Short mmCIF file of C-alpha atoms and ligand atoms in Angstrom, two decimals:
data_model
loop_
_atom_site.label_atom_id
_atom_site.label_comp_id
_atom_site.label_asym_id
_atom_site.label_seq_id
_atom_site.Cartn_x
_atom_site.Cartn_y
_atom_site.Cartn_z
CA MET L 93 -4.49 22.99 2.88
CA SER L 94 -5.58 25.76 0.12
CA LYS L 95 -8.68 26.35 1.22
CA ASP L 96 -11.29 25.72 4.14
CA TYR L 97 -12.78 22.24 3.94
CA ARG L 98 -15.04 22.04 6.88
CA GLU L 99 -18.14 22.54 5.40
CA MET L 100 -17.52 19.42 3.21
CA TRP L 101 -16.30 17.41 6.30
CA SER L 102 -19.32 18.10 8.26
CA GLY L 103 -21.48 16.76 4.94
CA LEU L 104 -19.39 13.54 5.58
CA ASP L 105 -20.35 13.23 9.16
CA MET L 106 -16.99 13.68 10.43
CA ASN L 107 -15.64 14.73 14.02
CA LEU L 108 -14.24 18.19 13.01
CA GLU L 109 -12.41 18.67 16.35
CA ALA L 110 -10.59 15.86 16.44
CA HIS L 111 -10.10 15.79 12.72
CA ASN L 112 -8.49 19.10 13.42
CA GLY L 113 -6.25 17.84 15.85
CA LEU L 114 -4.83 14.70 13.54
CA LEU L 115 -4.37 17.10 11.20
CA GLY L 116 -2.18 18.77 13.20
CA VAL L 117 -0.28 15.90 14.33
CA LEU L 118 0.13 14.84 10.80
CA THR L 119 1.25 17.84 9.41
CA ASP L 120 4.23 18.09 11.96
CA ALA L 121 5.00 14.68 11.48
CA TYR L 122 5.49 15.36 7.55
CA LYS L 123 7.58 18.56 8.27
CA ASN L 124 9.74 16.79 10.73
CA ILE L 125 10.37 13.41 8.68
CA TYR L 126 9.94 14.46 5.27
CA LEU L 127 10.49 18.07 4.96
CA SER L 128 13.36 17.58 6.75
CA GLN L 129 15.31 15.44 4.23
CA LYS L 130 18.16 17.16 2.37
CA ASN L 131 18.88 16.91 -1.71
CA ARG L 132 15.12 15.95 -2.33
CA PRO L 133 14.06 15.51 -6.14
CA GLU L 134 12.33 18.55 -7.06
CA GLY L 135 9.32 16.26 -8.14
CA MET L 136 8.96 15.28 -5.03
CA LYS L 137 6.90 18.74 -4.52
CA TYR L 138 4.00 16.92 -6.19
CA PHE L 139 3.62 14.57 -3.73
CA ASP L 140 3.98 16.91 -0.84
CA PHE L 141 1.18 18.74 -2.22
CA VAL L 142 -1.30 15.57 -2.69
CA ILE L 143 -0.22 14.91 1.28
CA SER L 144 -1.22 18.22 2.20
CA GLU L 145 -4.23 17.91 0.18
CA VAL L 146 -4.84 14.01 1.15
CA HIS L 147 -8.33 15.33 3.10
CA GLY L 148 -8.83 18.16 1.13
CA LEU L 149 -8.58 18.38 -2.66
CA ARG L 150 -8.70 14.89 -3.45
CA ILE L 151 -11.94 14.46 -1.52
CA GLU L 152 -13.18 17.11 -2.85
CA GLU L 153 -12.69 15.55 -6.36
CA ILE L 154 -14.01 12.27 -5.09
CA VAL L 155 -17.28 13.98 -3.71
CA GLU L 156 -17.67 15.52 -7.43
CA ALA L 157 -17.14 12.38 -9.02
CA LYS L 158 -19.72 10.82 -6.90
CA LYS L 159 -22.11 13.80 -7.54
CA GLN L 160 -21.55 12.69 -11.41
CA GLY L 161 -22.81 9.43 -10.57
CA ARG L 162 -19.75 7.51 -10.43
CA LYS L 163 -19.27 4.88 -7.63
CA ILE L 164 -16.57 4.94 -4.98
CA ILE L 165 -15.05 1.42 -4.05
CA GLY L 166 -12.64 1.45 -1.00
CA THR L 167 -10.27 -1.57 -0.75
CA PHE L 168 -8.06 -2.91 1.81
CA CYS L 169 -6.18 -5.47 -0.21
CA VAL L 170 -3.73 -5.43 -3.43
CA TYR L 171 -5.94 -8.73 -4.39
CA VAL L 172 -8.97 -6.54 -5.31
CA PRO L 173 -8.64 -5.93 -9.46
CA GLU L 174 -8.72 -2.27 -9.94
CA GLU L 175 -9.19 -3.15 -13.78
CA LEU L 176 -12.70 -4.20 -12.81
CA ILE L 177 -13.40 -0.68 -10.96
CA LEU L 178 -12.38 1.47 -13.36
CA ALA L 179 -14.02 -0.24 -15.83
CA VAL L 180 -17.59 1.10 -14.70
CA ASP L 181 -16.09 4.43 -14.28
CA GLY L 182 -15.67 3.74 -10.51
CA VAL L 183 -12.85 5.44 -8.29
CA CYS L 184 -10.77 3.03 -6.38
CA ILE L 185 -9.58 4.10 -3.08
CA GLY L 186 -7.63 2.14 -0.34
CA LEU L 187 -8.62 2.62 2.77
CA CYS L 188 -5.60 0.85 4.97
CA ALA L 189 -4.73 2.99 7.90
CA GLY L 190 -1.09 3.28 9.24
CA ALA L 191 -1.81 5.99 12.35
CA ASP L 192 -2.41 4.90 15.71
CA VAL L 193 -5.78 6.44 16.16
CA GLY L 194 -9.05 5.45 17.73
CA ALA L 195 -7.56 2.09 18.93
CA ASP L 196 -9.26 2.46 22.38
CA GLU L 197 -12.75 2.86 20.55
CA ALA L 198 -11.81 -0.01 18.20
CA GLU L 199 -10.79 -2.24 21.40
CA LYS L 200 -14.56 -2.46 22.15
CA TYR L 201 -15.10 -4.37 19.35
CA ILE L 202 -11.67 -6.37 18.68
CA PRO L 203 -9.34 -7.88 20.96
CA ARG L 204 -6.29 -5.88 22.10
CA ASN L 205 -3.82 -8.20 20.27
CA THR L 206 -5.20 -7.41 17.07
CA CYS L 207 -2.63 -5.79 14.26
CA ALA L 208 -2.15 -2.13 14.32
CA LEU L 209 -3.82 -2.02 10.78
CA ILE L 210 -6.89 -3.38 11.61
CA LYS L 211 -7.29 -1.23 14.68
CA ALA L 212 -6.65 1.76 12.83
CA PHE L 213 -9.22 1.14 10.08
CA MET L 214 -11.65 0.59 12.53
CA GLY L 215 -10.67 3.42 15.09
CA PHE L 216 -10.57 6.04 11.65
CA LYS L 217 -14.30 5.23 11.13
CA LEU L 218 -15.40 5.12 14.69
CA ALA L 219 -13.48 8.18 15.73
CA GLY L 220 -15.08 9.94 12.41
CA LEU L 221 -11.64 10.72 11.17
CA CYS L 222 -11.61 9.32 7.76
CA PRO L 223 -13.20 11.29 4.83
CA TYR L 224 -12.34 8.30 2.24
CA ILE L 225 -14.82 5.71 4.28
CA GLN L 226 -17.51 8.25 4.38
CA THR L 227 -17.49 9.05 0.75
CA THR L 228 -17.56 4.89 -0.21
CA ASP L 229 -20.38 3.31 -2.25
CA LEU L 230 -18.89 0.03 -1.41
CA ILE L 231 -15.93 -1.52 0.77
CA VAL L 232 -14.08 -4.69 -0.57
CA GLY L 233 -12.89 -6.98 2.07
CA GLU L 234 -11.17 -10.00 1.19
CA THR L 235 -11.05 -13.41 3.01
CA THR L 236 -6.92 -13.17 3.65
CA CYS L 237 -5.90 -13.02 7.52
CA ASP L 238 -8.20 -14.30 10.01
CA GLY L 239 -8.05 -10.79 11.35
CA LYS L 240 -9.26 -8.82 8.83
CA LYS L 241 -11.99 -11.61 7.74
CA LYS L 242 -13.53 -11.32 11.09
CA ALA L 243 -12.92 -7.62 11.22
CA TYR L 244 -15.22 -7.16 8.36
CA GLU L 245 -17.98 -8.54 9.86
CA LEU L 246 -17.82 -5.99 12.47
CA PHE L 247 -17.04 -3.23 9.71
CA ASP L 248 -20.17 -4.07 7.96
CA GLU L 249 -22.32 -2.92 10.79
CA MET L 250 -20.14 0.24 11.32
CA THR L 251 -20.64 1.27 8.00
CA ASN L 252 -24.49 0.19 7.75
CA GLY L 253 -23.67 -3.07 5.05
CA LYS L 254 -20.90 -1.36 2.84
CA MET L 255 -19.12 -4.67 2.91
CA TYR L 256 -18.65 -7.20 0.17
CA VAL L 257 -16.10 -9.77 0.65
CA MET L 258 -14.30 -11.40 -2.10
CA ASP L 259 -13.18 -15.11 -1.01
CA ILE L 260 -9.68 -15.56 -1.36
CA PRO L 261 -8.21 -19.25 -1.05
CA ASN L 262 -5.82 -20.11 1.00
CA THR L 263 -3.85 -21.92 -1.33
CA LYS L 264 -2.77 -21.56 -5.00
CA SER L 265 -3.90 -25.09 -5.89
CA ASP L 266 -6.27 -25.86 -9.10
CA ASP L 267 -9.18 -25.83 -6.93
CA GLY L 268 -7.99 -22.33 -5.33
CA LYS L 269 -7.30 -20.76 -8.44
CA ALA L 270 -10.80 -22.16 -9.76
CA LEU L 271 -12.55 -20.24 -6.70
CA TRP L 272 -10.57 -17.14 -7.62
CA GLN L 273 -11.77 -17.14 -10.84
CA ASN L 274 -15.30 -17.21 -9.69
CA GLU L 275 -14.81 -14.69 -7.42
CA VAL L 276 -13.25 -12.24 -10.02
CA LYS L 277 -16.50 -12.88 -12.24
CA ARG L 278 -18.75 -12.25 -8.93
CA PHE L 279 -16.97 -9.24 -8.32
CA SER L 280 -17.38 -7.65 -11.93
CA LYS L 281 -21.18 -8.90 -11.67
CA LYS L 282 -21.73 -6.89 -8.25
CA LEU L 283 -19.75 -3.78 -9.60
CA GLU L 284 -22.15 -4.00 -12.54
CA SER L 285 -25.18 -4.17 -10.51
CA LEU L 286 -24.18 -1.14 -8.55
CA SER L 287 -22.93 1.08 -11.12
CA GLY L 288 -25.67 -0.01 -13.56
CA LYS L 289 -23.09 -0.23 -15.98
CA LYS L 290 -21.93 -3.12 -18.29
CA ILE L 291 -18.39 -4.16 -18.67
CA THR L 292 -17.64 -4.22 -22.12
CA LEU L 293 -14.31 -5.71 -23.57
CA GLU L 294 -13.62 -2.22 -24.50
CA LYS L 295 -14.01 -0.54 -21.19
CA LEU L 296 -11.67 -3.45 -19.64
CA LYS L 297 -8.92 -2.70 -22.17
CA GLU L 298 -8.89 0.67 -21.47
CA ALA L 299 -9.09 0.45 -17.81
CA SER L 300 -6.20 -2.29 -18.14
CA LYS L 301 -3.97 -0.14 -20.17
CA ILE L 302 -4.52 2.70 -17.09
CA VAL L 303 -3.40 0.33 -14.22
CA ASN L 304 -0.71 -1.52 -16.17
CA ASP L 305 0.62 2.13 -17.22
CA LYS L 306 0.78 3.17 -13.32
CA ARG L 307 2.67 -0.50 -12.56
CA LYS L 308 5.00 0.16 -15.27
CA ALA L 309 5.83 3.72 -13.68
CA LEU L 310 6.32 2.27 -10.49
CA GLN L 311 8.54 -0.76 -11.55
CA ARG L 312 10.53 2.19 -13.35
CA LEU L 313 11.29 4.02 -9.91
CA SER L 314 11.79 0.76 -8.43
CA LEU L 315 14.54 0.04 -10.99
CA LEU L 316 16.12 3.46 -10.85
CA ARG L 317 16.51 2.48 -6.89
CA SER L 318 19.26 0.02 -7.64
CA ASN L 319 21.34 2.54 -8.44
CA ASP L 320 24.49 3.42 -6.28
CA PRO L 321 23.47 6.06 -4.83
CA SER L 322 19.96 5.75 -4.93
CA PRO L 323 18.75 8.84 -6.60
CA ILE L 324 15.74 9.07 -4.32
CA SER L 325 15.10 8.10 -0.54
CA GLY L 326 13.60 5.30 0.62
CA LEU L 327 11.24 7.46 2.51
CA ASP L 328 9.89 9.15 -0.80
CA ALA L 329 9.76 6.18 -2.41
CA LEU L 330 7.39 4.75 0.24
CA LEU L 331 5.44 7.88 -0.01
CA ILE L 332 4.63 7.40 -3.61
CA ASN L 333 3.96 3.57 -2.79
CA GLN L 334 1.32 4.87 -0.49
CA VAL L 335 0.11 7.54 -2.60
CA VAL L 336 -0.93 5.32 -5.47
CA PHE L 337 -3.80 3.95 -3.55
CA TYR L 338 -5.81 7.48 -3.13
CA ASP L 339 -4.56 9.82 -6.25
CA ASP L 340 -5.97 9.87 -9.66
CA PRO L 341 -4.39 7.10 -11.73
CA LEU L 342 -4.02 8.94 -14.91
CA ARG L 343 -2.06 11.97 -12.98
CA PHE L 344 -0.38 9.80 -10.57
CA THR L 345 1.66 7.65 -13.43
CA ALA L 346 2.26 10.98 -15.39
CA LYS L 347 3.87 12.79 -12.19
CA VAL L 348 5.79 9.28 -11.25
CA ASN L 349 7.11 9.44 -14.95
CA GLU L 350 8.06 12.84 -14.60
CA LEU L 351 9.95 12.31 -11.37
CA CYS L 352 11.63 9.55 -12.65
CA ASP L 353 12.76 11.56 -15.75
CA GLU L 354 14.74 14.00 -13.02
CA LEU L 355 15.92 10.60 -11.42
CA ASP L 356 17.52 9.64 -14.49
CA GLN L 357 19.45 12.88 -14.76
CA ARG L 358 20.36 12.22 -11.00
CA VAL L 359 21.75 8.62 -11.53
CA LYS L 360 23.62 10.14 -14.66
CA SER L 361 25.04 13.00 -12.36
CA GLY L 362 25.98 10.71 -9.51
CA ALA L 363 23.54 12.76 -7.43
CA GLY L 364 21.68 10.32 -4.70
CA ALA L 365 19.56 10.70 -1.22
CA ALA L 366 22.50 9.65 0.77
CA SER L 367 26.24 9.22 -0.25
CA LYS L 368 27.59 6.59 -2.32
CA GLY L 369 28.26 3.25 -0.44
CA SER L 370 25.65 4.06 2.57
CA PRO L 371 24.29 0.81 3.65
CA ARG L 372 21.59 -0.22 1.36
CA ILE L 373 18.33 -2.03 2.95
CA LEU L 374 15.61 -4.12 1.58
CA VAL L 375 12.62 -3.87 3.93
CA SER L 376 10.14 -6.80 3.56
CA GLY L 377 6.87 -8.15 5.40
CA SER L 378 3.59 -6.61 6.53
CA PRO L 379 2.13 -3.60 4.27
CA MET L 380 3.14 -0.13 5.63
CA ALA L 381 -0.05 1.90 5.39
CA ILE L 382 0.02 5.72 5.04
CA PRO L 383 1.35 7.48 7.32
CA ASN L 384 3.68 4.73 8.76
CA TRP L 385 6.88 5.90 8.06
CA LYS L 386 8.53 4.79 11.43
CA LEU L 387 10.93 2.23 10.16
CA HIS L 388 11.97 4.29 7.18
CA ALA L 389 12.74 7.28 9.11
CA ILE L 390 14.55 5.32 11.63
CA THR L 391 16.59 3.67 9.30
CA GLU L 392 17.66 6.71 6.78
CA GLY L 393 17.95 8.47 10.13
CA SER L 394 20.55 6.01 11.16
CA GLY L 395 22.55 6.87 7.91
CA ALA L 396 21.13 3.73 5.46
CA THR L 397 19.15 3.86 2.38
CA ILE L 398 16.26 1.96 2.18
CA VAL L 399 16.23 0.52 -1.47
CA GLY L 400 13.00 -1.56 -2.14
CA GLU L 401 10.10 -2.79 -0.08
CA GLU L 402 8.67 -6.37 -0.80
CA SER L 403 5.49 -5.44 0.49
CA CYS L 404 1.82 -4.78 -0.88
CA VAL L 405 2.83 -1.07 -0.37
CA GLY L 406 5.73 -1.31 -2.58
CA GLU L 407 6.94 -4.52 -4.73
CA ARG L 408 3.81 -6.68 -4.41
CA ASN L 409 1.51 -3.98 -5.82
CA PHE L 410 3.17 -3.55 -9.25
CA ARG L 411 5.54 -6.24 -9.75
CA SER L 412 3.39 -8.29 -12.31
CA LEU L 413 1.60 -6.88 -15.22
CA LEU L 414 -1.73 -8.04 -16.48
CA ASP L 415 -1.23 -9.36 -19.89
CA ASP L 416 -3.84 -7.29 -21.35
CA ASN L 417 -4.19 -8.57 -24.92
CA PHE L 418 -7.99 -10.01 -24.26
CA SER L 419 -9.68 -12.14 -27.31
CA SER L 420 -13.04 -11.87 -25.38
CA LEU L 421 -14.34 -10.83 -21.88
CA GLU L 422 -13.97 -14.64 -20.58
CA ASP L 423 -10.49 -14.38 -21.68
CA ALA L 424 -9.87 -11.04 -19.72
CA MET L 425 -11.61 -12.48 -16.85
CA GLN L 426 -9.37 -15.15 -16.52
CA LYS L 427 -6.15 -13.40 -17.16
CA ILE L 428 -7.27 -10.57 -14.35
CA ALA L 429 -7.63 -13.44 -12.08
CA ASP L 430 -4.08 -15.26 -13.14
CA ARG L 431 -2.62 -11.68 -12.54
CA TYR L 432 -3.68 -11.41 -8.90
CA MET L 433 -2.97 -14.71 -8.16
CA LYS L 434 0.74 -14.08 -8.65
CA ILE L 435 0.73 -11.82 -5.67
CA ASN L 436 2.40 -13.40 -3.01
CA CYS L 437 1.17 -12.88 0.13
CA ALA L 438 1.86 -14.68 3.67
CA CYS L 439 -1.78 -15.65 4.08
CA PHE L 440 -1.21 -18.25 1.23
CA THR L 441 0.19 -21.65 2.30
CA PRO L 442 2.85 -22.89 1.14
CA ASN L 443 3.96 -19.21 -0.17
CA ASN L 444 7.48 -20.24 -1.57
CA GLU L 445 7.40 -17.92 -4.49
CA ARG L 446 7.22 -14.93 -2.01
CA LEU L 447 11.23 -16.49 -0.93
CA SER L 448 11.99 -16.22 -4.69
CA ASP L 449 10.70 -12.65 -4.92
CA ILE L 450 13.05 -11.43 -2.16
CA GLU L 451 15.89 -13.50 -3.51
CA ASP L 452 15.25 -11.85 -6.87
CA LEU L 453 14.76 -8.45 -5.34
CA ALA L 454 17.67 -8.07 -2.54
CA GLY L 455 20.08 -9.20 -5.69
CA ARG L 456 18.75 -6.63 -8.37
CA LEU L 457 18.80 -3.75 -5.67
CA LYS L 458 22.36 -4.81 -4.19
CA ALA L 459 20.79 -4.86 -0.73
CA ASP L 460 23.67 -4.84 2.01
CA GLY L 461 20.98 -6.03 4.56
CA ILE L 462 17.30 -7.16 4.93
CA ILE L 463 15.00 -6.00 7.49
CA HIS L 464 11.78 -7.90 8.06
CA TYR L 465 9.35 -6.12 9.17
CA ALA L 466 5.91 -7.34 10.94
CA ILE L 467 3.26 -5.45 12.59
CA GLN L 468 2.71 -7.03 15.85
CA PHE L 469 0.27 -9.71 15.85
CA CYS L 470 0.51 -10.05 12.35
CA THR L 471 0.76 -13.82 12.13
CA PRO L 472 1.34 -14.44 8.77
CA TYR L 473 4.13 -12.44 8.21
CA MET L 474 5.73 -12.87 11.56
CA MET L 475 5.90 -16.54 10.95
CA GLU L 476 7.21 -16.43 7.52
CA ALA L 477 10.05 -14.38 8.99
CA TYR L 478 11.72 -17.62 9.89
CA LYS L 479 12.03 -18.91 6.17
CA VAL L 480 12.71 -15.21 4.91
CA LYS L 481 15.85 -15.28 7.07
CA LYS L 482 16.95 -18.87 5.83
CA VAL L 483 16.80 -16.72 2.07
CA ALA L 484 19.08 -13.83 3.66
CA ASP L 485 21.51 -16.74 5.40
CA ALA L 486 21.97 -18.41 2.19
CA MET L 487 22.62 -15.27 0.43
CA LYS L 488 24.89 -14.05 3.01
CA VAL L 489 23.14 -11.26 3.57
CA PRO L 490 22.36 -9.72 7.05
CA PHE L 491 19.18 -10.11 8.41
CA LEU L 492 16.79 -8.18 11.31
CA ARG L 493 13.63 -8.99 12.43
CA ILE L 494 11.48 -6.38 13.42
CA GLU L 495 7.60 -6.33 14.97
CA THR L 496 6.42 -3.30 15.85
CA ASP L 497 3.21 -1.56 15.96
CA TYR L 498 2.17 1.90 15.11
CA SER L 499 2.79 3.81 18.55
CA MET L 500 6.07 5.69 18.65
CA GLU L 501 6.56 4.07 22.43
CA ASP L 502 9.41 1.66 21.09
CA MET L 503 11.18 4.22 19.08
CA GLY L 504 14.15 4.38 21.24
CA GLN L 505 14.75 0.56 21.47
CA LEU L 506 14.11 0.28 17.25
CA LYS L 507 16.68 2.96 17.12
CA THR L 508 19.13 0.95 19.29
CA ARG L 509 18.72 -2.21 17.23
CA VAL L 510 18.47 -0.63 13.82
CA GLU L 511 22.04 1.54 14.52
CA ALA L 512 23.53 -2.12 15.89
CA PHE L 513 22.44 -3.81 12.77
CA LEU L 514 24.02 -1.33 10.28
CA GLU L 515 27.05 -1.05 12.34
CA MET L 516 27.56 -4.94 12.08
CA ILE L 517 26.62 -4.11 8.06
CA GLY L 518 29.64 -1.56 8.20
CA LYS L 519 32.07 -3.88 9.64
CA GLY L 520 31.25 -6.82 7.38
CA VAL L 521 29.71 -8.90 10.16
CA ARG L 522 26.97 -10.98 9.68
CA VAL L 523 24.02 -11.46 12.17
S1 LIG R 954 -0.57 -8.44 2.97
FE1 LIG R 954 -2.03 -9.59 2.07
S2 LIG R 954 -3.87 -9.24 2.90
FE2 LIG R 954 -2.61 -7.33 3.23
S3 LIG R 954 -2.84 -6.22 1.30
FE3 LIG R 954 -1.23 -7.64 1.11
S4 LIG R 954 -2.20 -9.42 -0.43
FE4 LIG R 954 -3.70 -8.44 0.84
S1 LIG R 955 -0.94 -6.29 8.38
FE1 LIG R 955 -1.13 -8.91 9.06
S2 LIG R 955 -2.79 -9.33 10.50
FE2 LIG R 955 -2.58 -7.14 10.08
S3 LIG R 955 -4.56 -6.83 8.29
FE3 LIG R 955 -2.43 -7.25 7.14
S4 LIG R 955 -2.13 -9.69 7.17
FE4 LIG R 955 -3.57 -9.08 8.60
#
């Protein structure tokens, strides 16, 4: 941290002692996992800085934005249209958490067999550890998986009524799409009344350009990873895909593009994160919220390179651009609804489009293996693993299914399984 932020954190009603402990653990983990990597691009220095200030400078910026009257909107899902938030000059912040924190506290409210992501966002709040939650004016939930939608009822109590829930259909039928279009409009009205600002066509066009530019930068990064060797490690790319939920969008896009310019040069010179020909792995499944780096650290620590994430912290977040050629506000709302309906989350049934996405991605990234990652008790993704395996089998790409939580207890066991998987890939054996 560049300075002492204790006064700001106290003002946000945080538990300073526990927070200090958390920062110590995170700093050590970051040093061990990230800063120990060899041959990192220079452009990663910006993202290292962002992480070092993730509860410092960025929170200061958000507090300042709030003082200027901007509304801070917390979200948990890539289904929440960021364009609408930016169109009322709001600040959009992801609140999903990826650390094993406050689970005991959370388990007083929710069953033990709830996924770690839900336990963590609740745990962070209950333990007074998340400055982002504290700064929010509105927290947007969504009716995706059962765990989340029930947890939001309790989270509403914990946050003194800050929750607003978007109704996301279970299917992409015509009725489902009609429901979603209404939800997009209802959300825009909510934002207008919260901020006291009207969403105009001009503001929406501006906001859509900002979000599309961010998606384009991430698409560019994703494409660069299809080179052999990949010019960037999976760990570093994962970090960027996590930071996108926190950082200022314009600055983030500029920094990702700067990094991609450097990666272009690395591709030309043949420089990579690992040596050419090392196994290339596509990870697919549940989102990995910051600081969930476990699977990437194990896999890359075992000599492979992760070349893509078919995940909401990854491709699902930026895969489709918004057609922002709006002719009217009504047309804009329709196009926004259509764009978000293209996200292929396992909460939908059926969800065959996700399988095509995985097939495309594995082909484009020249994946030698697919690791299906599900957070323990994440029923939607655990269930879909069966179908993903069938896709991998049809492509003759080796497949490994992992279910884990945020604890470090199974690190040894996971490492053994991943190493065995990579060994089989190396020998050309299918598993
Ligand atoms: S996995 Fe589903 S519920 Fe989770 S962020 Fe993605 S779209 Fe939303
Ligand atoms: S990881 Fe799975 S169970 Fe957990 S909130 Fe996301 S979709 Fe729901």
